[in-house]
């Protein structure tokens, strides 16, 4: 049996509130891997979960919105299984003690390619995230819903603490701004003076769907690639975002 909230959490981390509808679920040794990319290709990511309770397979989820609606009617504990034709899964069967829902699987050929994650990239700027900083960054962005840009830059704290400043609305010199400062920044072979611009709506969606994480981290290269990592228990999510032009 699988706790429904765990499956909902897995899905939310690639779905991102409707950003990614179509993905492949890759199951190997009870380990689920889902790779995905935003429609604009400014973000690629991966979600991993241990304990999915399905046999080894690759299945195509083409309508995550519909899958979420089906899962929503089920109770606390659920079971996952397949309906097959000629040994090929054609439906994902999800059940609890009272309900049984069938989700029709798509053809793997229609799922867009997710892109490749390069795990060997060297990141010179790193800053830890916890539940408090994740919630604070969400609040800072929510205060400026009309702005779609966040400037991320270095900042020296009042007690000689290296910090990373997230300045929402930061691409408009005389516009409204909110800033949040994350402490304990580490600079490894990189300049402590930098400023990068990113899609703040995308950042908020990622943070909002990972606010249940036990631990997290943001890493940045001086070329502008940002990596966000989150983990809790058997669940891990990773996102790569490219910087915007000013």
CSV table of C-alpha atoms in Angstrom, one decimal:
chain,number,residue,atom,x,y,z
A,1,UNK,CA,0.0,0.0,0.0
A,2,UNK,CA,1.0,3.6,-0.7
A,3,UNK,CA,0.1,6.7,1.3
A,4,UNK,CA,-1.9,8.9,-1.1
A,5,UNK,CA,-0.4,12.1,0.0
A,6,UNK,CA,3.1,10.7,-1.0
A,7,UNK,CA,1.9,10.1,-4.5
A,8,UNK,CA,0.2,13.5,-4.7
A,9,UNK,CA,3.5,15.1,-3.5
A,10,UNK,CA,5.5,13.3,-6.2
A,11,UNK,CA,3.1,14.4,-8.9
A,12,UNK,CA,3.1,18.0,-7.7
A,13,UNK,CA,6.8,18.3,-8.0
A,14,UNK,CA,6.8,17.8,-11.8
A,15,UNK,CA,3.3,19.1,-12.5
A,16,UNK,CA,4.1,22.5,-10.9
A,17,UNK,CA,0.5,23.7,-10.9
A,18,UNK,CA,-0.2,22.7,-14.5
A,19,UNK,CA,3.2,23.5,-16.1
A,20,UNK,CA,4.0,19.9,-17.1
A,21,UNK,CA,1.1,17.7,-18.1
A,22,UNK,CA,2.8,15.0,-20.1
A,23,UNK,CA,5.7,12.9,-18.7
A,24,UNK,CA,7.1,9.4,-18.6
A,25,UNK,CA,7.2,7.4,-15.3
A,26,UNK,CA,10.2,5.1,-15.3
A,27,UNK,CA,9.9,2.4,-12.6
A,28,UNK,CA,12.9,0.2,-11.8
A,29,UNK,CA,13.3,-1.9,-8.6
A,30,UNK,CA,10.4,0.0,-7.0
A,31,UNK,CA,12.1,3.3,-7.7
A,32,UNK,CA,10.2,5.9,-9.7
A,33,UNK,CA,12.0,8.5,-11.9
A,34,UNK,CA,10.3,11.3,-13.7
A,35,UNK,CA,12.2,13.7,-16.0
A,36,UNK,CA,10.5,16.8,-17.4
A,37,UNK,CA,11.0,20.2,-18.9
A,38,UNK,CA,9.0,23.4,-19.0
A,39,UNK,CA,7.3,24.3,-22.3
A,40,UNK,CA,9.7,27.2,-22.7
A,41,UNK,CA,12.7,25.0,-22.0
A,42,UNK,CA,14.1,27.4,-19.5
A,43,UNK,CA,13.8,24.7,-16.8
A,44,UNK,CA,14.4,20.9,-16.8
A,45,UNK,CA,14.0,18.7,-13.7
A,46,UNK,CA,13.8,15.3,-12.2
A,47,UNK,CA,11.8,13.7,-9.4
A,48,UNK,CA,12.7,10.4,-7.8
A,49,UNK,CA,10.7,8.4,-5.3
A,50,UNK,CA,11.5,5.0,-3.7
A,51,UNK,CA,8.6,2.7,-2.9
A,52,UNK,CA,6.1,3.3,-5.7
A,53,UNK,CA,4.8,-0.2,-5.6
A,54,UNK,CA,4.7,-0.9,-9.3
A,55,UNK,CA,6.6,-3.5,-11.4
A,56,UNK,CA,9.4,-2.4,-13.6
A,57,UNK,CA,8.0,-0.5,-16.6
A,58,UNK,CA,7.9,2.8,-18.5
A,59,UNK,CA,4.5,4.4,-18.8
A,60,UNK,CA,3.2,7.6,-20.4
A,61,UNK,CA,1.1,10.0,-18.4
A,62,UNK,CA,-0.3,12.5,-20.9
A,63,UNK,CA,-3.0,14.2,-18.8
A,64,UNK,CA,-1.8,14.8,-15.3
A,65,UNK,CA,-4.7,17.1,-14.5
A,66,UNK,CA,-7.1,14.2,-15.1
A,67,UNK,CA,-4.9,11.9,-13.0
A,68,UNK,CA,-5.0,14.3,-10.1
A,69,UNK,CA,-8.8,14.5,-10.2
A,70,UNK,CA,-9.0,10.7,-10.1
A,71,UNK,CA,-6.6,10.4,-7.2
A,72,UNK,CA,-8.5,13.1,-5.3
A,73,UNK,CA,-11.5,10.8,-4.6
A,74,UNK,CA,-9.4,8.1,-3.0
A,75,UNK,CA,-8.7,7.6,0.7
A,76,UNK,CA,-5.6,7.7,2.8
A,77,UNK,CA,-4.0,4.4,1.6
A,78,UNK,CA,-4.0,3.3,-2.0
A,79,UNK,CA,-2.7,0.5,-4.2
A,80,UNK,CA,-1.3,0.9,-7.7
A,81,UNK,CA,-1.5,-1.8,-10.4
A,82,UNK,CA,-1.7,-2.1,-14.2
A,83,UNK,CA,-4.2,-3.4,-16.7
A,84,UNK,CA,-2.3,-4.9,-19.6
A,85,UNK,CA,-2.8,-5.9,-23.2
A,86,UNK,CA,-0.2,-8.3,-24.6
A,87,UNK,CA,1.9,-7.7,-21.5
A,88,UNK,CA,2.0,-3.9,-22.1
A,89,UNK,CA,0.4,-1.6,-19.5
A,90,UNK,CA,-2.6,0.2,-21.0
A,91,UNK,CA,-4.2,1.5,-17.8
A,92,UNK,CA,-3.0,2.6,-14.3
A,93,UNK,CA,-5.4,1.1,-11.7
A,94,UNK,CA,-5.5,3.0,-8.4
A,95,UNK,CA,-7.7,1.7,-5.6
A,96,UNK,CA,-8.5,2.0,-1.9
A,97,UNK,CA,-10.9,0.1,0.2
A,98,UNK,CA,-14.0,1.7,-1.5
A,99,UNK,CA,-13.0,3.1,-4.9
A,100,UNK,CA,-11.3,1.8,-8.0
A,101,UNK,CA,-10.2,4.3,-10.7
A,102,UNK,CA,-8.8,3.5,-14.1
A,103,UNK,CA,-6.4,6.0,-15.7
A,104,UNK,CA,-5.8,5.3,-19.5
A,105,UNK,CA,-2.1,5.4,-20.3
A,106,UNK,CA,-0.8,7.2,-23.5
A,107,UNK,CA,1.6,6.1,-26.2
A,108,UNK,CA,5.2,6.7,-25.1
A,109,UNK,CA,5.9,8.3,-28.5
A,110,UNK,CA,3.8,11.3,-27.9
A,111,UNK,CA,5.5,12.4,-24.6
A,112,UNK,CA,8.0,15.3,-25.3
A,113,UNK,CA,11.6,14.6,-24.5
A,114,UNK,CA,12.6,16.1,-21.2
A,115,UNK,CA,16.3,16.9,-21.9
A,116,UNK,CA,19.4,15.7,-20.1
A,117,UNK,CA,20.5,16.7,-16.6
A,118,UNK,CA,24.3,17.2,-16.4
A,119,UNK,CA,25.2,16.2,-12.8
A,120,UNK,CA,28.9,17.0,-13.4
A,121,UNK,CA,28.4,20.8,-13.6
A,122,UNK,CA,30.6,22.7,-11.1
A,123,UNK,CA,28.6,25.2,-9.0
A,124,UNK,CA,30.6,27.9,-7.3
A,125,UNK,CA,27.7,29.5,-5.3
A,126,UNK,CA,25.7,27.5,-2.8
A,127,UNK,CA,23.1,28.4,-0.2
A,128,UNK,CA,21.0,26.1,2.0
A,129,UNK,CA,17.2,26.3,2.1
A,130,UNK,CA,14.9,25.2,4.9
A,131,UNK,CA,11.2,25.4,5.4
A,132,UNK,CA,11.4,28.9,6.9
A,133,UNK,CA,13.4,30.4,3.9
A,134,UNK,CA,11.2,28.6,1.4
A,135,UNK,CA,8.1,30.1,2.9
A,136,UNK,CA,9.7,33.5,3.1
A,137,UNK,CA,10.7,33.5,-0.5
A,138,UNK,CA,7.2,32.5,-1.5
A,139,UNK,CA,5.8,35.4,0.5
A,140,UNK,CA,8.3,37.9,-1.0
A,141,UNK,CA,7.2,36.9,-4.5
A,142,UNK,CA,3.5,36.9,-3.6
A,143,UNK,CA,3.8,40.5,-2.5
A,144,UNK,CA,4.6,41.5,-6.2
A,145,UNK,CA,2.5,39.2,-8.3
A,146,UNK,CA,2.8,41.5,-11.4
A,147,UNK,CA,6.6,41.2,-11.5
A,148,UNK,CA,8.0,38.2,-13.4
A,149,UNK,CA,11.7,38.7,-12.5
A,150,UNK,CA,13.8,38.0,-9.4
A,151,UNK,CA,17.4,39.3,-9.1
A,152,UNK,CA,19.7,37.0,-7.2
A,153,UNK,CA,22.9,38.6,-5.9
A,154,UNK,CA,25.5,38.4,-3.2
A,155,UNK,CA,25.1,40.4,0.0
A,156,UNK,CA,27.3,40.8,3.1
A,157,UNK,CA,25.3,40.5,6.4
A,158,UNK,CA,25.7,42.8,9.3
A,159,UNK,CA,27.8,40.2,11.2
A,160,UNK,CA,30.2,39.4,8.2
A,161,UNK,CA,27.8,36.6,7.1
A,162,UNK,CA,27.8,35.8,3.4
A,163,UNK,CA,24.3,35.9,2.2
A,164,UNK,CA,22.3,35.6,-1.1
A,165,UNK,CA,19.8,38.3,-1.7
A,166,UNK,CA,16.6,37.5,-3.6
A,167,UNK,CA,15.2,40.8,-4.9
A,168,UNK,CA,11.8,40.5,-6.5
A,169,UNK,CA,10.9,43.2,-9.0
A,170,UNK,CA,14.7,43.6,-9.4
A,171,UNK,CA,14.8,44.3,-13.1
A,172,UNK,CA,13.0,47.7,-12.8
A,173,UNK,CA,15.3,50.3,-11.3
A,174,UNK,CA,12.5,52.5,-9.8
A,175,UNK,CA,9.8,49.8,-9.4
A,176,UNK,CA,8.5,48.2,-6.2
A,177,UNK,CA,10.7,45.6,-4.7
A,178,UNK,CA,10.8,43.0,-2.0
A,179,UNK,CA,14.0,41.3,-0.8
A,180,UNK,CA,14.8,38.3,1.3
A,181,UNK,CA,18.3,37.4,2.5
A,182,UNK,CA,19.3,33.7,2.8
A,183,UNK,CA,22.4,33.3,5.1
A,184,UNK,CA,25.2,30.7,5.1
A,185,UNK,CA,26.1,31.2,1.4
A,186,UNK,CA,29.3,29.4,0.3
A,187,UNK,CA,31.5,30.6,-2.6
A,188,UNK,CA,33.8,27.9,-4.0
A,189,UNK,CA,36.4,29.3,-6.4
A,190,UNK,CA,33.9,32.0,-7.5
A,191,UNK,CA,33.7,35.7,-7.1
A,192,UNK,CA,31.5,36.9,-4.2
A,193,UNK,CA,30.2,39.7,-6.5
A,194,UNK,CA,27.5,38.6,-8.9
A,195,UNK,CA,23.9,39.4,-10.0
A,196,UNK,CA,21.6,37.1,-12.0
A,197,UNK,CA,18.0,37.4,-13.2
A,198,UNK,CA,15.5,34.6,-13.2
A,199,UNK,CA,11.8,33.9,-13.9
A,200,UNK,CA,10.2,34.6,-10.5
A,201,UNK,CA,6.9,32.9,-11.3
A,202,UNK,CA,8.8,29.7,-12.1
A,203,UNK,CA,10.9,30.0,-9.0
A,204,UNK,CA,7.7,30.4,-6.9
A,205,UNK,CA,6.0,27.4,-8.5
A,206,UNK,CA,9.0,25.2,-7.7
A,207,UNK,CA,9.3,26.5,-4.1
A,208,UNK,CA,5.5,26.3,-3.5
A,209,UNK,CA,5.5,22.6,-4.6
A,210,UNK,CA,8.5,21.7,-2.5
A,211,UNK,CA,7.6,23.5,0.8
A,212,UNK,CA,7.2,20.1,2.4
A,213,UNK,CA,10.9,19.4,1.9
A,214,UNK,CA,13.0,18.6,4.9
A,215,UNK,CA,16.1,20.1,3.3
A,216,UNK,CA,17.0,22.0,0.2
A,217,UNK,CA,19.8,23.9,-1.6
A,218,UNK,CA,20.2,26.4,-4.4
A,219,UNK,CA,23.5,26.3,-6.4
A,220,UNK,CA,24.4,28.8,-9.1
A,221,UNK,CA,27.2,29.1,-11.7
A,222,UNK,CA,28.6,32.4,-12.7
A,223,UNK,CA,27.3,31.7,-16.2
A,224,UNK,CA,23.8,31.8,-14.8
A,225,UNK,CA,22.6,28.2,-14.4
A,226,UNK,CA,20.7,27.7,-11.2
A,227,UNK,CA,20.1,24.3,-9.6
A,228,UNK,CA,17.5,23.7,-6.9
A,229,UNK,CA,17.5,20.5,-4.8
A,230,UNK,CA,14.9,19.3,-2.3
A,231,UNK,CA,14.5,16.1,-0.3
A,232,UNK,CA,12.4,14.5,2.3
A,233,UNK,CA,12.3,10.8,3.3
A,234,UNK,CA,12.0,8.7,0.1
A,235,UNK,CA,11.5,11.7,-2.2
A,236,UNK,CA,14.0,13.9,-4.1
A,237,UNK,CA,13.5,16.6,-6.7
A,238,UNK,CA,16.0,18.6,-8.7
A,239,UNK,CA,15.5,21.6,-11.1
A,240,UNK,CA,17.8,23.4,-13.4
A,241,UNK,CA,16.8,27.0,-14.5
A,242,UNK,CA,18.7,29.2,-16.9
A,243,UNK,CA,19.1,32.9,-16.2
A,244,UNK,CA,17.1,35.6,-18.1
A,245,UNK,CA,18.5,38.5,-20.0
A,246,UNK,CA,18.2,41.7,-18.0
